[in-house]
Amino acid sequence: MSSLQPVHAWDEPEGIAPRGTLVLLPGRGEHGGVYERFGSRIAADGYRVRALADPSPAPDTVTDQASKLLRDETLPGPRVLVGSDTGALYAAWLAARGTPGLDGLILAGLPTAPHAVAATPDWDAELDQRTACPTHRGRLASDDAFRRGALTDPAPAELPALEGISVPVLALHGADDTVSPLPAAVRAYGALPGVELVSLAGTRHDALNDLTHRTAAATVVLFLERLRLSPGLAPIAVREGLA
């Protein structure tokens, strides 16, 4: 087995009691560091974030590492697995097999077919498919550890059986995703009763790192706060009708 992959960590501010833990699996070509903005924002609300490496090159190593973190009782619960792009496929696979310690699942930009027919080897076009956020585009363009062109790599041939997942699931998907179009994602999630699917307007494939990254993070925090109270995800903020 390969050596352990690097873990990027963000913790709650000093003096704040931790409210839970997120273990994040990045997508093709990414590494945990590209989720610094997301991790910092979630941590500011009291949730610890541990972002691993792209599982695609070494799936056994990274998924085993994620499983160990989920079982680590020194990390506060609830413990939630987050996956983006192909990381979402590996996260769903871990959930479907009943990985111990897993309390919830967040899937972003889930690929809906083994081959992303819209993916392109051209770097500028790949950036356009990934994100419209100028800050994140600049981060990817200047990041030597980011693997350009990886979005053309095929997703795992065997997609996980979503209907085998029993933990609460939040799904985030860009309304303008051309790599994994939203209508195909809606059909895929139809096999999973109880999933909360949230589409993000003006958002492309990198649903956690696009122009709507604040809304994505806020949606995640709302899910986490409800999960802390009950796996039934009872609403906390309720919009009341006015007479």
CSV table of C-alpha atoms in Angstrom, one decimal:
chain,number,residue,atom,x,y,z
A,1,MET,CA,0.0,0.0,0.0
A,2,SER,CA,1.2,3.5,-0.8
A,3,SER,CA,2.3,5.9,2.0
A,4,LEU,CA,-0.3,8.1,3.6
A,5,GLN,CA,-1.3,11.1,1.6
A,6,PRO,CA,-1.0,14.6,3.0
A,7,VAL,CA,-3.9,16.0,5.0
A,8,HIS,CA,-4.8,19.6,5.0
A,9,ALA,CA,-6.5,20.6,8.3
A,10,TRP,CA,-8.6,23.6,9.4
A,11,ASP,CA,-9.8,23.7,13.0
A,12,GLU,CA,-12.3,25.8,14.9
A,13,PRO,CA,-11.2,29.2,16.4
A,14,GLU,CA,-9.6,29.1,19.8
A,15,GLY,CA,-12.2,29.2,22.6
A,16,ILE,CA,-14.9,27.7,20.4
A,17,ALA,CA,-16.2,24.3,21.2
A,18,PRO,CA,-15.9,22.0,18.1
A,19,ARG,CA,-19.2,21.1,16.6
A,20,GLY,CA,-18.2,18.2,14.2
A,21,THR,CA,-15.8,17.0,11.6
A,22,LEU,CA,-15.7,17.0,7.8
A,23,VAL,CA,-13.5,14.7,5.9
A,24,LEU,CA,-13.1,15.9,2.3
A,25,LEU,CA,-12.1,13.9,-0.8
A,26,PRO,CA,-11.1,16.2,-3.7
A,27,GLY,CA,-11.7,15.6,-7.4
A,28,ARG,CA,-9.6,14.9,-10.4
A,29,GLY,CA,-6.3,16.8,-10.4
A,30,GLU,CA,-7.0,18.5,-7.1
A,31,HIS,CA,-5.4,18.3,-3.7
A,32,GLY,CA,-6.8,19.2,-0.3
A,33,GLY,CA,-5.1,22.7,-0.4
A,34,VAL,CA,-7.4,24.0,-3.1
A,35,TYR,CA,-10.2,23.8,-0.5
A,36,GLU,CA,-8.6,26.2,1.8
A,37,ARG,CA,-11.3,28.8,1.3
A,38,PHE,CA,-14.1,26.3,2.0
A,39,GLY,CA,-12.2,24.7,4.9
A,40,SER,CA,-11.5,28.0,6.6
A,41,ARG,CA,-15.1,29.2,6.3
A,42,ILE,CA,-16.5,25.9,7.7
A,43,ALA,CA,-14.0,25.9,10.5
A,44,ALA,CA,-14.9,29.4,11.5
A,45,ASP,CA,-18.4,28.0,12.3
A,46,GLY,CA,-16.8,25.4,14.6
A,47,TYR,CA,-16.4,22.4,12.4
A,48,ARG,CA,-13.1,20.7,11.9
A,49,VAL,CA,-12.1,20.0,8.3
A,50,ARG,CA,-9.6,17.4,7.1
A,51,ALA,CA,-9.0,17.4,3.3
A,52,LEU,CA,-7.2,14.5,1.8
A,53,ALA,CA,-5.6,14.0,-1.7
A,54,ASP,CA,-7.3,13.2,-5.0
A,55,PRO,CA,-8.3,9.5,-4.5
A,56,SER,CA,-8.1,8.7,-8.2
A,57,PRO,CA,-4.3,7.8,-8.4
A,58,ALA,CA,-4.4,5.8,-5.2
A,59,PRO,CA,-8.0,5.0,-4.3
A,60,ASP,CA,-7.3,2.2,-1.7
A,61,THR,CA,-4.8,4.4,0.2
A,62,VAL,CA,-7.0,7.5,0.3
A,63,THR,CA,-10.3,5.8,1.1
A,64,ASP,CA,-8.6,3.8,3.8
A,65,GLN,CA,-7.2,7.1,5.2
A,66,ALA,CA,-10.7,8.6,5.1
A,67,SER,CA,-12.1,5.6,6.9
A,68,LYS,CA,-9.6,5.9,9.7
A,69,LEU,CA,-10.4,9.5,10.2
A,70,LEU,CA,-14.1,8.7,10.4
A,71,ARG,CA,-13.4,6.2,13.1
A,72,ASP,CA,-11.1,8.5,15.0
A,73,GLU,CA,-13.0,9.2,18.2
A,74,THR,CA,-10.6,12.1,19.1
A,75,LEU,CA,-12.4,14.0,16.3
A,76,PRO,CA,-15.7,15.5,17.3
A,77,GLY,CA,-19.0,14.2,15.8
A,78,PRO,CA,-21.0,14.3,13.8
A,79,ARG,CA,-18.4,13.1,11.3
A,80,VAL,CA,-19.4,13.9,7.7
A,81,LEU,CA,-17.8,12.8,4.5
A,82,VAL,CA,-17.6,15.4,1.7
A,83,GLY,CA,-16.7,14.6,-1.9
A,84,SER,CA,-16.3,16.7,-5.0
A,85,ASP,CA,-16.2,15.4,-8.6
A,86,THR,CA,-14.8,11.9,-8.5
A,87,GLY,CA,-14.1,12.4,-4.8
A,88,ALA,CA,-17.9,12.4,-4.5
A,89,LEU,CA,-18.0,8.9,-6.1
A,90,TYR,CA,-15.5,7.5,-3.7
A,91,ALA,CA,-17.3,9.2,-0.8
A,92,ALA,CA,-20.6,7.6,-2.0
A,93,TRP,CA,-18.8,4.3,-2.2
A,94,LEU,CA,-17.6,4.5,1.4
A,95,ALA,CA,-21.1,5.5,2.5
A,96,ALA,CA,-22.8,2.7,0.6
A,97,ARG,CA,-20.6,0.1,2.2
A,98,GLY,CA,-21.5,1.3,5.7
A,99,THR,CA,-18.2,2.7,6.8
A,100,PRO,CA,-18.2,3.0,10.6
A,101,GLY,CA,-18.2,6.4,12.1
A,102,LEU,CA,-20.0,8.1,9.2
A,103,ASP,CA,-22.9,10.3,10.2
A,104,GLY,CA,-23.6,12.2,7.0
A,105,LEU,CA,-22.6,12.7,3.4
A,106,ILE,CA,-22.1,15.8,1.2
A,107,LEU,CA,-21.7,15.3,-2.5
A,108,ALA,CA,-20.7,18.1,-4.9
A,109,GLY,CA,-20.5,17.9,-8.7
A,110,LEU,CA,-21.2,14.2,-8.7
A,111,PRO,CA,-20.1,12.7,-12.1
A,112,THR,CA,-23.0,10.9,-13.7
A,113,ALA,CA,-21.1,8.8,-16.3
A,114,PRO,CA,-17.7,7.1,-16.5
A,115,HIS,CA,-16.6,9.4,-19.3
A,116,ALA,CA,-17.2,13.1,-19.0
A,117,VAL,CA,-17.9,13.8,-22.7
A,118,ALA,CA,-17.8,17.5,-22.2
A,119,ALA,CA,-14.3,17.6,-20.8
A,120,THR,CA,-11.6,19.1,-22.9
A,121,PRO,CA,-7.8,18.9,-22.8
A,122,ASP,CA,-7.5,22.6,-23.4
A,123,TRP,CA,-6.4,24.4,-20.2
A,124,ASP,CA,-8.4,27.6,-20.7
A,125,ALA,CA,-11.5,25.5,-21.6
A,126,GLU,CA,-10.9,23.3,-18.5
A,127,LEU,CA,-10.8,26.4,-16.3
A,128,ASP,CA,-14.1,27.5,-17.8
A,129,GLN,CA,-15.7,24.2,-17.1
A,130,ARG,CA,-14.4,24.1,-13.6
A,131,THR,CA,-15.3,27.5,-12.3
A,132,ALA,CA,-16.2,31.1,-13.1
A,133,CYS,CA,-14.8,32.5,-9.9
A,134,PRO,CA,-11.7,34.7,-10.7
A,135,THR,CA,-10.1,34.0,-7.3
A,136,HIS,CA,-10.3,30.2,-7.7
A,137,ARG,CA,-9.2,30.4,-11.3
A,138,GLY,CA,-6.1,32.3,-10.2
A,139,ARG,CA,-5.5,29.7,-7.5
A,140,LEU,CA,-5.6,26.8,-9.9
A,141,ALA,CA,-3.5,28.6,-12.6
A,142,SER,CA,-0.7,29.3,-10.1
A,143,ASP,CA,-0.8,26.0,-8.2
A,144,ASP,CA,2.1,23.7,-9.2
A,145,ALA,CA,0.5,20.8,-7.2
A,146,PHE,CA,-2.7,21.0,-9.2
A,147,ARG,CA,-2.7,18.5,-12.2
A,148,ARG,CA,-3.9,20.2,-15.3
A,149,GLY,CA,-5.9,18.2,-17.8
A,150,ALA,CA,-7.1,15.7,-15.2
A,151,LEU,CA,-10.7,16.5,-15.9
A,152,THR,CA,-10.4,14.4,-19.0
A,153,ASP,CA,-9.5,11.4,-17.0
A,154,PRO,CA,-12.4,8.9,-17.0
A,155,ALA,CA,-14.4,8.6,-13.7
A,156,PRO,CA,-14.4,5.1,-12.1
A,157,ALA,CA,-16.2,2.7,-14.5
A,158,GLU,CA,-18.4,1.3,-11.7
A,159,LEU,CA,-20.5,4.1,-10.2
A,160,PRO,CA,-21.6,3.5,-6.6
A,161,ALA,CA,-25.1,2.3,-5.9
A,162,LEU,CA,-26.7,5.4,-4.3
A,163,GLU,CA,-29.7,3.4,-3.1
A,164,GLY,CA,-27.4,1.6,-0.7
A,165,ILE,CA,-26.7,4.8,1.3
A,166,SER,CA,-28.5,5.0,4.6
A,167,VAL,CA,-27.0,8.2,6.2
A,168,PRO,CA,-28.4,11.7,5.5
A,169,VAL,CA,-27.2,13.2,2.2
A,170,LEU,CA,-26.8,16.7,1.0
A,171,ALA,CA,-26.1,17.1,-2.7
A,172,LEU,CA,-24.8,20.3,-4.3
A,173,HIS,CA,-24.7,20.7,-8.0
A,174,GLY,CA,-23.9,23.6,-10.4
A,175,ALA,CA,-26.9,24.6,-12.6
A,176,ASP,CA,-24.3,25.4,-15.3
A,177,ASP,CA,-22.2,22.2,-14.9
A,178,THR,CA,-21.3,21.0,-18.4
A,179,VAL,CA,-19.1,18.1,-17.1
A,180,SER,CA,-21.9,16.5,-15.2
A,181,PRO,CA,-25.1,18.3,-16.4
A,182,LEU,CA,-27.7,19.0,-13.7
A,183,PRO,CA,-30.6,17.0,-15.4
A,184,ALA,CA,-28.4,13.9,-15.4
A,185,ALA,CA,-27.6,14.5,-11.7
A,186,VAL,CA,-31.3,14.8,-10.9
A,187,ARG,CA,-31.9,11.4,-12.5
A,188,ALA,CA,-29.0,9.8,-10.6
A,189,TYR,CA,-30.1,11.2,-7.3
A,190,GLY,CA,-33.6,9.9,-7.9
A,191,ALA,CA,-32.4,6.5,-6.8
A,192,LEU,CA,-31.6,7.9,-3.3
A,193,PRO,CA,-34.8,8.5,-1.2
A,194,GLY,CA,-34.5,11.5,1.2
A,195,VAL,CA,-31.5,13.1,-0.5
A,196,GLU,CA,-31.5,16.9,-0.4
A,197,LEU,CA,-30.4,18.1,-3.8
A,198,VAL,CA,-29.5,21.8,-4.1
A,199,SER,CA,-28.7,23.4,-7.4
A,200,LEU,CA,-26.6,26.5,-7.4
A,201,ALA,CA,-27.4,29.1,-10.0
A,202,GLY,CA,-24.5,30.3,-12.2
A,203,THR,CA,-22.3,27.6,-10.9
A,204,ARG,CA,-20.2,25.2,-12.9
A,205,HIS,CA,-18.5,21.9,-12.0
A,206,ASP,CA,-16.5,23.0,-8.9
A,207,ALA,CA,-19.6,23.5,-6.8
A,208,LEU,CA,-17.7,24.3,-3.6
A,209,ASN,CA,-15.3,26.7,-5.3
A,210,ASP,CA,-17.3,28.8,-7.7
A,211,LEU,CA,-18.8,32.2,-7.6
A,212,THR,CA,-21.5,30.9,-5.2
A,213,HIS,CA,-18.9,29.5,-2.7
A,214,ARG,CA,-20.4,31.5,0.1
A,215,THR,CA,-23.9,30.1,-0.6
A,216,ALA,CA,-22.5,26.6,-0.9
A,217,ALA,CA,-20.7,26.9,2.4
A,218,ALA,CA,-23.8,28.3,4.1
A,219,THR,CA,-25.9,25.5,2.7
A,220,VAL,CA,-23.4,23.0,4.1
A,221,VAL,CA,-23.5,24.7,7.6
A,222,LEU,CA,-27.3,24.6,7.6
A,223,PHE,CA,-27.2,20.9,6.9
A,224,LEU,CA,-24.5,20.3,9.6
A,225,GLU,CA,-26.5,22.2,12.2
A,226,ARG,CA,-29.6,20.1,11.5
A,227,LEU,CA,-27.6,16.9,11.5
A,228,ARG,CA,-26.2,17.8,14.9
A,229,LEU,CA,-29.7,17.9,16.3
A,230,SER,CA,-31.1,14.8,14.6
A,231,PRO,CA,-30.4,12.4,11.6
A,232,GLY,CA,-33.9,13.2,10.6
A,233,LEU,CA,-32.8,16.7,9.6
A,234,ALA,CA,-35.7,18.6,11.2
A,235,PRO,CA,-35.8,22.2,10.0
A,236,ILE,CA,-34.3,24.9,12.3
A,237,ALA,CA,-35.1,28.0,10.3
A,238,VAL,CA,-38.7,27.8,9.1
A,239,ARG,CA,-40.3,30.3,6.8
A,240,GLU,CA,-43.7,31.2,8.1
A,241,GLY,CA,-46.6,32.2,6.0
A,242,LEU,CA,-48.2,35.6,6.7
A,243,ALA,CA,-51.9,36.1,6.8
